[in-house]
Amino acid sequence: MLDAALKALAQMFSPPFRTVLLKSVGLAILVLTCFGIALQRLFAWLAAQGAGYLEGVTGPGMQTPLHALLWVLAIMAGLRAWACGRVIMPAVTAFVASFFSDEIAAEVEHVHYPADPPASRFRRRAPPSRA
């Protein structure tokens, strides 16, 4: 098993592997961008609702401090979302890359085990269980 892992690691920078890596990173960035946009829209809606409520409660004399507070909170939320995105980027990339694991396995089999038939030929349906 370690021998197979070392062979796969030696093949890491080959063009098929780079293609899968770039697809995985691109899709992960797309997923995180969509998630970030959705969170920003949610936070903007919540801030607008909260600002309307607070302006009604505190009166018209407190609008300037409330707007300053909302700006500070919006900046803090943006920085926090950016930091969280950087932390979860490897996990999202690994999740997306798992969809392409068959391509990687086929490439390793093709390069290191050319005489063997493809593994997909040996897959059989499980017999129905008798209950």
Short mmCIF file of the N, C-alpha and C atoms (twelve columns), coordinates in Angstrom:
data_MODEL
# 
_entry.id   MODEL 
# 
loop_
_atom_site.group_PDB 
_atom_site.id 
_atom_site.type_symbol 
_atom_site.label_atom_id 
_atom_site.label_alt_id 
_atom_site.label_comp_id 
_atom_site.label_asym_id 
_atom_site.label_seq_id 
_atom_site.Cartn_x 
_atom_site.Cartn_y 
_atom_site.Cartn_z 
_atom_site.pdbx_PDB_model_num 
ATOM 1   N N  . MET A 1   0.817   -1.178  0.000   1 
ATOM 2   C CA . MET A 1   0.000   0.000   0.000   1 
ATOM 3   C C  . MET A 1   0.869   1.252   0.000   1 
ATOM 4   N N  . LEU A 2   1.940   1.244   0.782   1 
ATOM 5   C CA . LEU A 2   2.832   2.393   0.802   1 
ATOM 6   C C  . LEU A 2   3.520   2.583   -0.545  1 
ATOM 7   N N  . ASP A 3   3.829   1.472   -1.206  1 
ATOM 8   C CA . ASP A 3   4.450   1.557   -2.520  1 
ATOM 9   C C  . ASP A 3   3.514   2.261   -3.510  1 
ATOM 10  N N  . ALA A 4   2.237   1.907   -3.473  1 
ATOM 11  C CA . ALA A 4   1.263   2.550   -4.358  1 
ATOM 12  C C  . ALA A 4   1.119   4.031   -4.027  1 
ATOM 13  N N  . ALA A 5   1.146   4.381   -2.740  1 
ATOM 14  C CA . ALA A 5   1.041   5.789   -2.348  1 
ATOM 15  C C  . ALA A 5   2.261   6.575   -2.817  1 
ATOM 16  N N  . LEU A 6   3.438   5.984   -2.718  1 
ATOM 17  C CA . LEU A 6   4.644   6.660   -3.188  1 
ATOM 18  C C  . LEU A 6   4.626   6.848   -4.704  1 
ATOM 19  N N  . LYS A 7   4.100   5.862   -5.420  1 
ATOM 20  C CA . LYS A 7   3.985   6.004   -6.870  1 
ATOM 21  C C  . LYS A 7   3.018   7.133   -7.232  1 
ATOM 22  N N  . ALA A 8   1.924   7.231   -6.493  1 
ATOM 23  C CA . ALA A 8   0.959   8.302   -6.749  1 
ATOM 24  C C  . ALA A 8   1.554   9.664   -6.420  1 
ATOM 25  N N  . LEU A 9   2.323   9.751   -5.330  1 
ATOM 26  C CA . LEU A 9   2.953   11.022  -4.976  1 
ATOM 27  C C  . LEU A 9   4.018   11.422  -5.989  1 
ATOM 28  N N  . ALA A 10  4.730   10.448  -6.537  1 
ATOM 29  C CA . ALA A 10  5.725   10.750  -7.561  1 
ATOM 30  C C  . ALA A 10  5.070   11.278  -8.832  1 
ATOM 31  N N  . GLN A 11  3.827   10.934  -9.038  1 
ATOM 32  C CA . GLN A 11  3.093   11.341  -10.240 1 
ATOM 33  C C  . GLN A 11  2.281   12.621  -10.007 1 
ATOM 34  N N  . MET A 12  2.453   13.252  -8.860  1 
ATOM 35  C CA . MET A 12  1.617   14.374  -8.438  1 
ATOM 36  C C  . MET A 12  1.615   15.546  -9.419  1 
ATOM 37  N N  . PHE A 13  2.741   15.858  -10.043 1 
ATOM 38  C CA . PHE A 13  2.809   17.047  -10.885 1 
ATOM 39  C C  . PHE A 13  2.701   16.725  -12.372 1 
ATOM 40  N N  . SER A 14  2.159   15.572  -12.689 1 
ATOM 41  C CA . SER A 14  1.931   15.237  -14.091 1 
ATOM 42  C C  . SER A 14  0.713   16.020  -14.597 1 
ATOM 43  N N  . PRO A 15  0.593   16.222  -15.909 1 
ATOM 44  C CA . PRO A 15  -0.531  17.026  -16.434 1 
ATOM 45  C C  . PRO A 15  -1.920  16.537  -16.022 1 
ATOM 46  N N  . PRO A 16  -2.224  15.227  -16.022 1 
ATOM 47  C CA . PRO A 16  -3.577  14.830  -15.578 1 
ATOM 48  C C  . PRO A 16  -3.850  15.174  -14.107 1 
ATOM 49  N N  . PHE A 17  -2.833  15.039  -13.269 1 
ATOM 50  C CA . PHE A 17  -3.020  15.372  -11.856 1 
ATOM 51  C C  . PHE A 17  -3.212  16.878  -11.680 1 
ATOM 52  N N  . ARG A 18  -2.420  17.674  -12.426 1 
ATOM 53  C CA . ARG A 18  -2.583  19.126  -12.343 1 
ATOM 54  C C  . ARG A 18  -3.960  19.549  -12.813 1 
ATOM 55  N N  . THR A 19  -4.474  18.868  -13.837 1 
ATOM 56  C CA . THR A 19  -5.815  19.194  -14.330 1 
ATOM 57  C C  . THR A 19  -6.861  18.980  -13.239 1 
ATOM 58  N N  . VAL A 20  -6.776  17.851  -12.558 1 
ATOM 59  C CA . VAL A 20  -7.722  17.568  -11.471 1 
ATOM 60  C C  . VAL A 20  -7.536  18.562  -10.328 1 
ATOM 61  N N  . LEU A 21  -6.289  18.899  -10.016 1 
ATOM 62  C CA . LEU A 21  -6.037  19.870  -8.953  1 
ATOM 63  C C  . LEU A 21  -6.624  21.234  -9.304  1 
ATOM 64  N N  . LEU A 22  -6.414  21.694  -10.523 1 
ATOM 65  C CA . LEU A 22  -6.941  22.994  -10.925 1 
ATOM 66  C C  . LEU A 22  -8.470  22.995  -10.973 1 
ATOM 67  N N  . LYS A 23  -9.067  21.880  -11.429 1 
ATOM 68  C CA . LYS A 23  -10.537 21.793  -11.406 1 
ATOM 69  C C  . LYS A 23  -11.052 21.851  -9.969  1 
ATOM 70  N N  . SER A 24  -10.378 21.142  -9.074  1 
ATOM 71  C CA . SER A 24  -10.817 21.105  -7.677  1 
ATOM 72  C C  . SER A 24  -10.703 22.476  -7.023  1 
ATOM 73  N N  . VAL A 25  -9.587  23.145  -7.226  1 
ATOM 74  C CA . VAL A 25  -9.393  24.461  -6.622  1 
ATOM 75  C C  . VAL A 25  -10.387 25.468  -7.214  1 
ATOM 76  N N  . GLY A 26  -10.586 25.415  -8.530  1 
ATOM 77  C CA . GLY A 26  -11.533 26.332  -9.166  1 
ATOM 78  C C  . GLY A 26  -12.951 26.140  -8.675  1 
ATOM 79  N N  . LEU A 27  -13.378 24.892  -8.585  1 
ATOM 80  C CA . LEU A 27  -14.726 24.636  -8.081  1 
ATOM 81  C C  . LEU A 27  -14.862 24.997  -6.602  1 
ATOM 82  N N  . ALA A 28  -13.803 24.770  -5.812  1 
ATOM 83  C CA . ALA A 28  -13.848 25.134  -4.401  1 
ATOM 84  C C  . ALA A 28  -13.953 26.654  -4.249  1 
ATOM 85  N N  . ILE A 29  -13.212 27.404  -5.060  1 
ATOM 86  C CA . ILE A 29  -13.309 28.864  -5.004  1 
ATOM 87  C C  . ILE A 29  -14.707 29.308  -5.407  1 
ATOM 88  N N  . LEU A 30  -15.273 28.664  -6.425  1 
ATOM 89  C CA . LEU A 30  -16.634 29.002  -6.854  1 
ATOM 90  C C  . LEU A 30  -17.653 28.729  -5.743  1 
ATOM 91  N N  . VAL A 31  -17.530 27.586  -5.087  1 
ATOM 92  C CA . VAL A 31  -18.443 27.240  -3.992  1 
ATOM 93  C C  . VAL A 31  -18.309 28.245  -2.847  1 
ATOM 94  N N  . LEU A 32  -17.071 28.562  -2.467  1 
ATOM 95  C CA . LEU A 32  -16.875 29.507  -1.368  1 
ATOM 96  C C  . LEU A 32  -17.332 30.913  -1.737  1 
ATOM 97  N N  . THR A 33  -17.153 31.300  -3.001  1 
ATOM 98  C CA . THR A 33  -17.622 32.616  -3.431  1 
ATOM 99  C C  . THR A 33  -19.139 32.702  -3.360  1 
ATOM 100 N N  . CYS A 34  -19.820 31.676  -3.852  1 
ATOM 101 C CA . CYS A 34  -21.294 31.663  -3.777  1 
ATOM 102 C C  . CYS A 34  -21.765 31.683  -2.328  1 
ATOM 103 N N  . PHE A 35  -21.104 30.919  -1.476  1 
ATOM 104 C CA . PHE A 35  -21.452 30.894  -0.060  1 
ATOM 105 C C  . PHE A 35  -21.204 32.259  0.581   1 
ATOM 106 N N  . GLY A 36  -20.100 32.905  0.227   1 
ATOM 107 C CA . GLY A 36  -19.793 34.230  0.764   1 
ATOM 108 C C  . GLY A 36  -20.790 35.275  0.307   1 
ATOM 109 N N  . ILE A 37  -21.196 35.215  -0.957  1 
ATOM 110 C CA . ILE A 37  -22.193 36.165  -1.462  1 
ATOM 111 C C  . ILE A 37  -23.525 35.977  -0.738  1 
ATOM 112 N N  . ALA A 38  -23.907 34.714  -0.540  1 
ATOM 113 C CA . ALA A 38  -25.161 34.447  0.170   1 
ATOM 114 C C  . ALA A 38  -25.095 34.962  1.611   1 
ATOM 115 N N  . LEU A 39  -23.962 34.748  2.286   1 
ATOM 116 C CA . LEU A 39  -23.818 35.256  3.655   1 
ATOM 117 C C  . LEU A 39  -23.840 36.781  3.688   1 
ATOM 118 N N  . GLN A 40  -23.191 37.415  2.705   1 
ATOM 119 C CA . GLN A 40  -23.179 38.875  2.673   1 
ATOM 120 C C  . GLN A 40  -24.591 39.414  2.492   1 
ATOM 121 N N  . ARG A 41  -25.359 38.798  1.602   1 
ATOM 122 C CA . ARG A 41  -26.747 39.244  1.391   1 
ATOM 123 C C  . ARG A 41  -27.577 39.058  2.658   1 
ATOM 124 N N  . LEU A 42  -27.365 37.935  3.339   1 
ATOM 125 C CA . LEU A 42  -28.091 37.682  4.583   1 
ATOM 126 C C  . LEU A 42  -27.735 38.714  5.644   1 
ATOM 127 N N  . PHE A 43  -26.433 38.978  5.815   1 
ATOM 128 C CA . PHE A 43  -26.004 39.950  6.819   1 
ATOM 129 C C  . PHE A 43  -26.483 41.358  6.471   1 
ATOM 130 N N  . ALA A 44  -26.474 41.702  5.186   1 
ATOM 131 C CA . ALA A 44  -26.951 43.036  4.786   1 
ATOM 132 C C  . ALA A 44  -28.440 43.179  5.088   1 
ATOM 133 N N  . TRP A 45  -29.205 42.143  4.830   1 
ATOM 134 C CA . TRP A 45  -30.639 42.187  5.120   1 
ATOM 135 C C  . TRP A 45  -30.877 42.301  6.623   1 
ATOM 136 N N  . LEU A 46  -30.141 41.485  7.393   1 
ATOM 137 C CA . LEU A 46  -30.296 41.547  8.848   1 
ATOM 138 C C  . LEU A 46  -29.888 42.909  9.393   1 
ATOM 139 N N  . ALA A 47  -28.815 43.497  8.857   1 
ATOM 140 C CA . ALA A 47  -28.373 44.814  9.324   1 
ATOM 141 C C  . ALA A 47  -29.416 45.876  8.993   1 
ATOM 142 N N  . ALA A 48  -30.008 45.797  7.815   1 
ATOM 143 C CA . ALA A 48  -31.033 46.779  7.450   1 
ATOM 144 C C  . ALA A 48  -32.254 46.651  8.354   1 
ATOM 145 N N  . GLN A 49  -32.649 45.427  8.641   1 
ATOM 146 C CA . GLN A 49  -33.782 45.228  9.537   1 
ATOM 147 C C  . GLN A 49  -33.465 45.738  10.943  1 
ATOM 148 N N  . GLY A 50  -32.266 45.427  11.416  1 
ATOM 149 C CA . GLY A 50  -31.864 45.877  12.747  1 
ATOM 150 C C  . GLY A 50  -31.716 47.381  12.826  1 
ATOM 151 N N  . ALA A 51  -31.198 47.991  11.753  1 
ATOM 152 C CA . ALA A 51  -31.046 49.452  11.744  1 
ATOM 153 C C  . ALA A 51  -32.401 50.132  11.786  1 
ATOM 154 N N  . GLY A 52  -33.345 49.608  11.028  1 
ATOM 155 C CA . GLY A 52  -34.695 50.182  11.068  1 
ATOM 156 C C  . GLY A 52  -35.310 50.079  12.446  1 
ATOM 157 N N  . TYR A 53  -35.115 48.958  13.086  1 
ATOM 158 C CA . TYR A 53  -35.651 48.769  14.431  1 
ATOM 159 C C  . TYR A 53  -34.976 49.715  15.421  1 
ATOM 160 N N  . LEU A 54  -33.632 49.789  15.374  1 
ATOM 161 C CA . LEU A 54  -32.911 50.635  16.328  1 
ATOM 162 C C  . LEU A 54  -33.205 52.113  16.115  1 
ATOM 163 N N  . GLU A 55  -33.379 52.535  14.861  1 
ATOM 164 C CA . GLU A 55  -33.726 53.930  14.616  1 
ATOM 165 C C  . GLU A 55  -35.109 54.249  15.181  1 
ATOM 166 N N  . GLY A 56  -36.010 53.292  15.120  1 
ATOM 167 C CA . GLY A 56  -37.334 53.506  15.694  1 
ATOM 168 C C  . GLY A 56  -37.299 53.552  17.205  1 
ATOM 169 N N  . VAL A 57  -36.425 52.766  17.815  1 
ATOM 170 C CA . VAL A 57  -36.336 52.709  19.272  1 
ATOM 171 C C  . VAL A 57  -35.597 53.917  19.837  1 
ATOM 172 N N  . THR A 58  -34.461 54.288  19.204  1 
ATOM 173 C CA . THR A 58  -33.624 55.351  19.779  1 
ATOM 174 C C  . THR A 58  -34.018 56.744  19.337  1 
ATOM 175 N N  . GLY A 59  -34.716 56.861  18.242  1 
ATOM 176 C CA . GLY A 59  -35.114 58.189  17.771  1 
ATOM 177 C C  . GLY A 59  -34.179 58.709  16.701  1 
ATOM 178 N N  . PRO A 60  -34.548 59.844  16.107  1 
ATOM 179 C CA . PRO A 60  -33.772 60.373  14.983  1 
ATOM 180 C C  . PRO A 60  -32.419 60.957  15.376  1 
ATOM 181 N N  . GLY A 61  -32.196 61.263  16.632  1 
ATOM 182 C CA . GLY A 61  -30.932 61.874  17.054  1 
ATOM 183 C C  . GLY A 61  -29.758 60.910  17.075  1 
ATOM 184 N N  . MET A 62  -30.011 59.636  17.013  1 
ATOM 185 C CA . MET A 62  -28.940 58.622  17.109  1 
ATOM 186 C C  . MET A 62  -28.585 57.995  15.764  1 
ATOM 187 N N  . GLN A 63  -28.977 58.586  14.664  1 
ATOM 188 C CA . GLN A 63  -28.728 57.963  13.365  1 
ATOM 189 C C  . GLN A 63  -27.245 57.878  13.036  1 
ATOM 190 N N  . THR A 64  -26.501 58.923  13.289  1 
ATOM 191 C CA . THR A 64  -25.078 58.923  12.938  1 
ATOM 192 C C  . THR A 64  -24.295 57.871  13.722  1 
ATOM 193 N N  . PRO A 65  -24.447 57.768  15.038  1 
ATOM 194 C CA . PRO A 65  -23.732 56.699  15.751  1 
ATOM 195 C C  . PRO A 65  -24.176 55.294  15.316  1 
ATOM 196 N N  . LEU A 66  -25.469 55.145  15.004  1 
ATOM 197 C CA . LEU A 66  -25.929 53.832  14.551  1 
ATOM 198 C C  . LEU A 66  -25.324 53.465  13.207  1 
ATOM 199 N N  . HIS A 67  -25.227 54.413  12.291  1 
ATOM 200 C CA . HIS A 67  -24.630 54.130  10.987  1 
ATOM 201 C C  . HIS A 67  -23.145 53.799  11.133  1 
ATOM 202 N N  . ALA A 68  -22.449 54.504  12.038  1 
ATOM 203 C CA . ALA A 68  -21.036 54.200  12.288  1 
ATOM 204 C C  . ALA A 68  -20.898 52.787  12.862  1 
ATOM 205 N N  . LEU A 69  -21.776 52.437  13.794  1 
ATOM 206 C CA . LEU A 69  -21.744 51.092  14.376  1 
ATOM 207 C C  . LEU A 69  -22.015 50.027  13.313  1 
ATOM 208 N N  . LEU A 70  -22.982 50.283  12.429  1 
ATOM 209 C CA . LEU A 70  -23.280 49.319  11.371  1 
ATOM 210 C C  . LEU A 70  -22.109 49.154  10.409  1 
ATOM 211 N N  . TRP A 71  -21.407 50.247  10.107  1 
ATOM 212 C CA . TRP A 71  -20.224 50.140  9.248   1 
ATOM 213 C C  . TRP A 71  -19.145 49.294  9.918   1 
ATOM 214 N N  . VAL A 72  -18.898 49.527  11.191  1 
ATOM 215 C CA . VAL A 72  -17.885 48.749  11.916  1 
ATOM 216 C C  . VAL A 72  -18.278 47.273  11.935  1 
ATOM 217 N N  . LEU A 73  -19.536 46.988  12.209  1 
ATOM 218 C CA . LEU A 73  -19.991 45.596  12.236  1 
ATOM 219 C C  . LEU A 73  -19.897 44.950  10.857  1 
ATOM 220 N N  . ALA A 74  -20.195 45.699  9.806   1 
ATOM 221 C CA . ALA A 74  -20.098 45.156  8.446   1 
ATOM 222 C C  . ALA A 74  -18.652 44.838  8.089   1 
ATOM 223 N N  . ILE A 75  -17.730 45.717  8.475   1 
ATOM 224 C CA . ILE A 75  -16.308 45.460  8.204   1 
ATOM 225 C C  . ILE A 75  -15.828 44.250  8.992   1 
ATOM 226 N N  . MET A 76  -16.233 44.158  10.254  1 
ATOM 227 C CA . MET A 76  -15.832 42.999  11.062  1 
ATOM 228 C C  . MET A 76  -16.400 41.707  10.502  1 
ATOM 229 N N  . ALA A 77  -17.649 41.727  10.035  1 
ATOM 230 C CA . ALA A 77  -18.251 40.529  9.456   1 
ATOM 231 C C  . ALA A 77  -17.528 40.126  8.168   1 
ATOM 232 N N  . GLY A 78  -17.147 41.115  7.362   1 
ATOM 233 C CA . GLY A 78  -16.412 40.807  6.137   1 
ATOM 234 C C  . GLY A 78  -15.051 40.197  6.417   1 
ATOM 235 N N  . LEU A 79  -14.329 40.753  7.389   1 
ATOM 236 C CA . LEU A 79  -13.022 40.195  7.751   1 
ATOM 237 C C  . LEU A 79  -13.157 38.790  8.328   1 
ATOM 238 N N  . ARG A 80  -14.188 38.588  9.097   1 
ATOM 239 C CA . ARG A 80  -14.401 37.256  9.676   1 
ATOM 240 C C  . ARG A 80  -14.751 36.240  8.589   1 
ATOM 241 N N  . ALA A 81  -15.568 36.638  7.632   1 
ATOM 242 C CA . ALA A 81  -15.907 35.740  6.531   1 
ATOM 243 C C  . ALA A 81  -14.670 35.415  5.700   1 
ATOM 244 N N  . TRP A 82  -13.820 36.409  5.471   1 
ATOM 245 C CA . TRP A 82  -12.586 36.179  4.717   1 
ATOM 246 C C  . TRP A 82  -11.676 35.207  5.477   1 
ATOM 247 N N  . ALA A 83  -11.524 35.402  6.787   1 
ATOM 248 C CA . ALA A 83  -10.676 34.514  7.594   1 
ATOM 249 C C  . ALA A 83  -11.246 33.092  7.618   1 
ATOM 250 N N  . CYS A 84  -12.549 32.966  7.767   1 
ATOM 251 C CA . CYS A 84  -13.166 31.632  7.768   1 
ATOM 252 C C  . CYS A 84  -13.009 30.960  6.407   1 
ATOM 253 N N  . GLY A 85  -13.115 31.744  5.343   1 
ATOM 254 C CA . GLY A 85  -12.920 31.183  4.007   1 
ATOM 255 C C  . GLY A 85  -11.519 30.637  3.820   1 
ATOM 256 N N  . ARG A 86  -10.527 31.337  4.358   1 
ATOM 257 C CA . ARG A 86  -9.142  30.852  4.258   1 
ATOM 258 C C  . ARG A 86  -8.947  29.582  5.078   1 
ATOM 259 N N  . VAL A 87  -9.640  29.463  6.188   1 
ATOM 260 C CA . VAL A 87  -9.485  28.285  7.042   1 
ATOM 261 C C  . VAL A 87  -10.161 27.057  6.420   1 
ATOM 262 N N  . ILE A 88  -11.351 27.244  5.832   1 
ATOM 263 C CA . ILE A 88  -12.066 26.084  5.310   1 
ATOM 264 C C  . ILE A 88  -11.742 25.776  3.847   1 
ATOM 265 N N  . MET A 89  -10.890 26.588  3.201   1 
ATOM 266 C CA . MET A 89  -10.548 26.345  1.791   1 
ATOM 267 C C  . MET A 89  -9.934  24.961  1.571   1 
ATOM 268 N N  . PRO A 90  -8.967  24.494  2.392   1 
ATOM 269 C CA . PRO A 90  -8.431  23.145  2.158   1 
ATOM 270 C C  . PRO A 90  -9.485  22.047  2.298   1 
ATOM 271 N N  . ALA A 91  -10.382 22.199  3.245   1 
ATOM 272 C CA . ALA A 91  -11.416 21.175  3.431   1 
ATOM 273 C C  . ALA A 91  -12.379 21.149  2.249   1 
ATOM 274 N N  . VAL A 92  -12.760 22.320  1.761   1 
ATOM 275 C CA . VAL A 92  -13.675 22.386  0.618   1 
ATOM 276 C C  . VAL A 92  -12.982 21.844  -0.631  1 
ATOM 277 N N  . THR A 93  -11.694 22.165  -0.808  1 
ATOM 278 C CA . THR A 93  -10.950 21.658  -1.955  1 
ATOM 279 C C  . THR A 93  -10.851 20.138  -1.899  1 
ATOM 280 N N  . ALA A 94  -10.593 19.581  -0.728  1 
ATOM 281 C CA . ALA A 94  -10.525 18.119  -0.600  1 
ATOM 282 C C  . ALA A 94  -11.883 17.486  -0.880  1 
ATOM 283 N N  . PHE A 95  -12.947 18.122  -0.421  1 
ATOM 284 C CA . PHE A 95  -14.284 17.599  -0.684  1 
ATOM 285 C C  . PHE A 95  -14.581 17.586  -2.177  1 
ATOM 286 N N  . VAL A 96  -14.269 18.679  -2.852  1 
ATOM 287 C CA . VAL A 96  -14.516 18.759  -4.295  1 
ATOM 288 C C  . VAL A 96  -13.614 17.782  -5.037  1 
ATOM 289 N N  . ALA A 97  -12.362 17.641  -4.592  1 
ATOM 290 C CA . ALA A 97  -11.429 16.717  -5.252  1 
ATOM 291 C C  . ALA A 97  -11.884 15.268  -5.119  1 
ATOM 292 N N  . SER A 98  -12.645 14.958  -4.087  1 
ATOM 293 C CA . SER A 98  -13.111 13.582  -3.930  1 
ATOM 294 C C  . SER A 98  -14.024 13.157  -5.074  1 
ATOM 295 N N  . PHE A 99  -14.636 14.129  -5.756  1 
ATOM 296 C CA . PHE A 99  -15.470 13.788  -6.902  1 
ATOM 297 C C  . PHE A 99  -14.638 13.350  -8.100  1 
ATOM 298 N N  . PHE A 100 -13.347 13.694  -8.099  1 
ATOM 299 C CA . PHE A 100 -12.474 13.357  -9.217  1 
ATOM 300 C C  . PHE A 100 -11.497 12.240  -8.873  1 
ATOM 301 N N  . SER A 101 -11.713 11.507  -7.788  1 
ATOM 302 C CA . SER A 101 -10.768 10.470  -7.372  1 
ATOM 303 C C  . SER A 101 -10.691 9.324   -8.375  1 
ATOM 304 N N  . ASP A 102 -11.763 9.052   -9.100  1 
ATOM 305 C CA . ASP A 102 -11.715 7.994   -10.108 1 
ATOM 306 C C  . ASP A 102 -10.758 8.347   -11.234 1 
ATOM 307 N N  . GLU A 103 -10.704 9.631   -11.617 1 
ATOM 308 C CA . GLU A 103 -9.772  10.047  -12.658 1 
ATOM 309 C C  . GLU A 103 -8.326  9.847   -12.206 1 
ATOM 310 N N  . ILE A 104 -8.041  10.168  -10.960 1 
ATOM 311 C CA . ILE A 104 -6.693  10.000  -10.429 1 
ATOM 312 C C  . ILE A 104 -6.337  8.520   -10.366 1 
ATOM 313 N N  . ALA A 105 -7.253  7.708   -9.877  1 
ATOM 314 C CA . ALA A 105 -6.987  6.263   -9.787  1 
ATOM 315 C C  . ALA A 105 -6.764  5.662   -11.168 1 
ATOM 316 N N  . ALA A 106 -7.548  6.070   -12.146 1 
ATOM 317 C CA . ALA A 106 -7.374  5.547   -13.504 1 
ATOM 318 C C  . ALA A 106 -6.026  5.956   -14.079 1 
ATOM 319 N N  . GLU A 107 -5.583  7.168   -13.809 1 
ATOM 320 C CA . GLU A 107 -4.283  7.613   -14.319 1 
ATOM 321 C C  . GLU A 107 -3.137  6.846   -13.674 1 
ATOM 322 N N  . VAL A 108 -3.215  6.618   -12.357 1 
ATOM 323 C CA . VAL A 108 -2.174  5.843   -11.669 1 
ATOM 324 C C  . VAL A 108 -2.149  4.414   -12.204 1 
ATOM 325 N N  . GLU A 109 -3.309  3.803   -12.378 1 
ATOM 326 C CA . GLU A 109 -3.361  2.442   -12.931 1 
ATOM 327 C C  . GLU A 109 -2.804  2.400   -14.346 1 
ATOM 328 N N  . HIS A 110 -3.125  3.421   -15.131 1 
ATOM 329 C CA . HIS A 110 -2.668  3.445   -16.521 1 
ATOM 330 C C  . HIS A 110 -1.143  3.558   -16.605 1 
ATOM 331 N N  . VAL A 111 -0.540  4.369   -15.738 1 
ATOM 332 C CA . VAL A 111 0.905   4.594   -15.797 1 
ATOM 333 C C  . VAL A 111 1.676   3.464   -15.133 1 
ATOM 334 N N  . HIS A 112 1.274   3.041   -13.953 1 
ATOM 335 C CA . HIS A 112 2.064   2.090   -13.173 1 
ATOM 336 C C  . HIS A 112 1.645   0.634   -13.346 1 
ATOM 337 N N  . TYR A 113 0.456   0.386   -13.816 1 
ATOM 338 C CA . TYR A 113 -0.025  -0.984  -13.992 1 
ATOM 339 C C  . TYR A 113 -0.660  -1.144  -15.370 1 
ATOM 340 N N  . PRO A 114 0.097   -0.930  -16.450 1 
ATOM 341 C CA . PRO A 114 -0.512  -0.959  -17.786 1 
ATOM 342 C C  . PRO A 114 -0.979  -2.346  -18.220 1 
ATOM 343 N N  . ALA A 115 -0.402  -3.397  -17.674 1 
ATOM 344 C CA . ALA A 115 -0.783  -4.748  -18.093 1 
ATOM 345 C C  . ALA A 115 -2.077  -5.212  -17.437 1 
ATOM 346 N N  . ASP A 116 -2.431  -4.613  -16.334 1 
ATOM 347 C CA . ASP A 116 -3.652  -5.019  -15.639 1 
ATOM 348 C C  . ASP A 116 -4.877  -4.432  -16.323 1 
ATOM 349 N N  . PRO A 117 -5.980  -5.175  -16.293 1 
ATOM 350 C CA . PRO A 117 -7.217  -4.601  -16.853 1 
ATOM 351 C C  . PRO A 117 -7.735  -3.498  -15.931 1 
ATOM 352 N N  . PRO A 118 -8.521  -2.569  -16.475 1 
ATOM 353 C CA . PRO A 118 -9.081  -1.503  -15.619 1 
ATOM 354 C C  . PRO A 118 -9.918  -2.076  -14.485 1 
ATOM 355 N N  . ALA A 119 -9.895  -1.417  -13.370 1 
ATOM 356 C CA . ALA A 119 -10.602 -1.909  -12.180 1 
ATOM 357 C C  . ALA A 119 -12.105 -1.926  -12.370 1 
ATOM 358 N N  . SER A 120 -12.622 -1.083  -13.229 1 
ATOM 359 C CA . SER A 120 -14.072 -1.026  -13.406 1 
ATOM 360 C C  . SER A 120 -14.618 -2.321  -14.000 1 
ATOM 361 N N  . ARG A 121 -13.787 -3.107  -14.660 1 
ATOM 362 C CA . ARG A 121 -14.250 -4.385  -15.208 1 
ATOM 363 C C  . ARG A 121 -14.542 -5.407  -14.118 1 
ATOM 364 N N  . PHE A 122 -13.914 -5.229  -12.964 1 
ATOM 365 C CA . PHE A 122 -14.083 -6.204  -11.897 1 
ATOM 366 C C  . PHE A 122 -15.217 -5.853  -10.951 1 
ATOM 367 N N  . ARG A 123 -15.802 -4.724  -11.120 1 
ATOM 368 C CA . ARG A 123 -16.910 -4.341  -10.246 1 
ATOM 369 C C  . ARG A 123 -18.150 -5.121  -10.651 1 
ATOM 370 N N  . ARG A 124 -18.734 -5.744  -9.682  1 
ATOM 371 C CA . ARG A 124 -19.963 -6.499  -9.927  1 
ATOM 372 C C  . ARG A 124 -21.014 -6.031  -8.953  1 
ATOM 373 N N  . ARG A 125 -22.224 -6.183  -9.354  1 
ATOM 374 C CA . ARG A 125 -23.312 -5.841  -8.451  1 
ATOM 375 C C  . ARG A 125 -23.381 -6.864  -7.341  1 
ATOM 376 N N  . ALA A 126 -23.702 -6.398  -6.177  1 
ATOM 377 C CA . ALA A 126 -23.849 -7.299  -5.039  1 
ATOM 378 C C  . ALA A 126 -25.102 -8.141  -5.236  1 
ATOM 379 N N  . PRO A 127 -25.032 -9.413  -4.894  1 
ATOM 380 C CA . PRO A 127 -26.233 -10.238 -5.026  1 
ATOM 381 C C  . PRO A 127 -27.315 -9.751  -4.071  1 
ATOM 382 N N  . PRO A 128 -28.556 -9.907  -4.452  1 
ATOM 383 C CA . PRO A 128 -29.637 -9.465  -3.556  1 
ATOM 384 C C  . PRO A 128 -29.597 -10.270 -2.263  1 
ATOM 385 N N  . SER A 129 -29.815 -9.591  -1.183  1 
ATOM 386 C CA . SER A 129 -29.782 -10.284 0.117   1 
ATOM 387 C C  . SER A 129 -31.121 -10.986 0.346   1 
ATOM 388 N N  . ARG A 130 -31.016 -12.047 1.056   1 
ATOM 389 C CA . ARG A 130 -32.226 -12.788 1.395   1 
ATOM 390 C C  . ARG A 130 -32.626 -12.441 2.811   1 
ATOM 391 N N  . ALA A 131 -33.752 -11.856 2.940   1 
ATOM 392 C CA . ALA A 131 -34.200 -11.423 4.265   1 
ATOM 393 C C  . ALA A 131 -35.158 -12.401 4.869   1 
# 
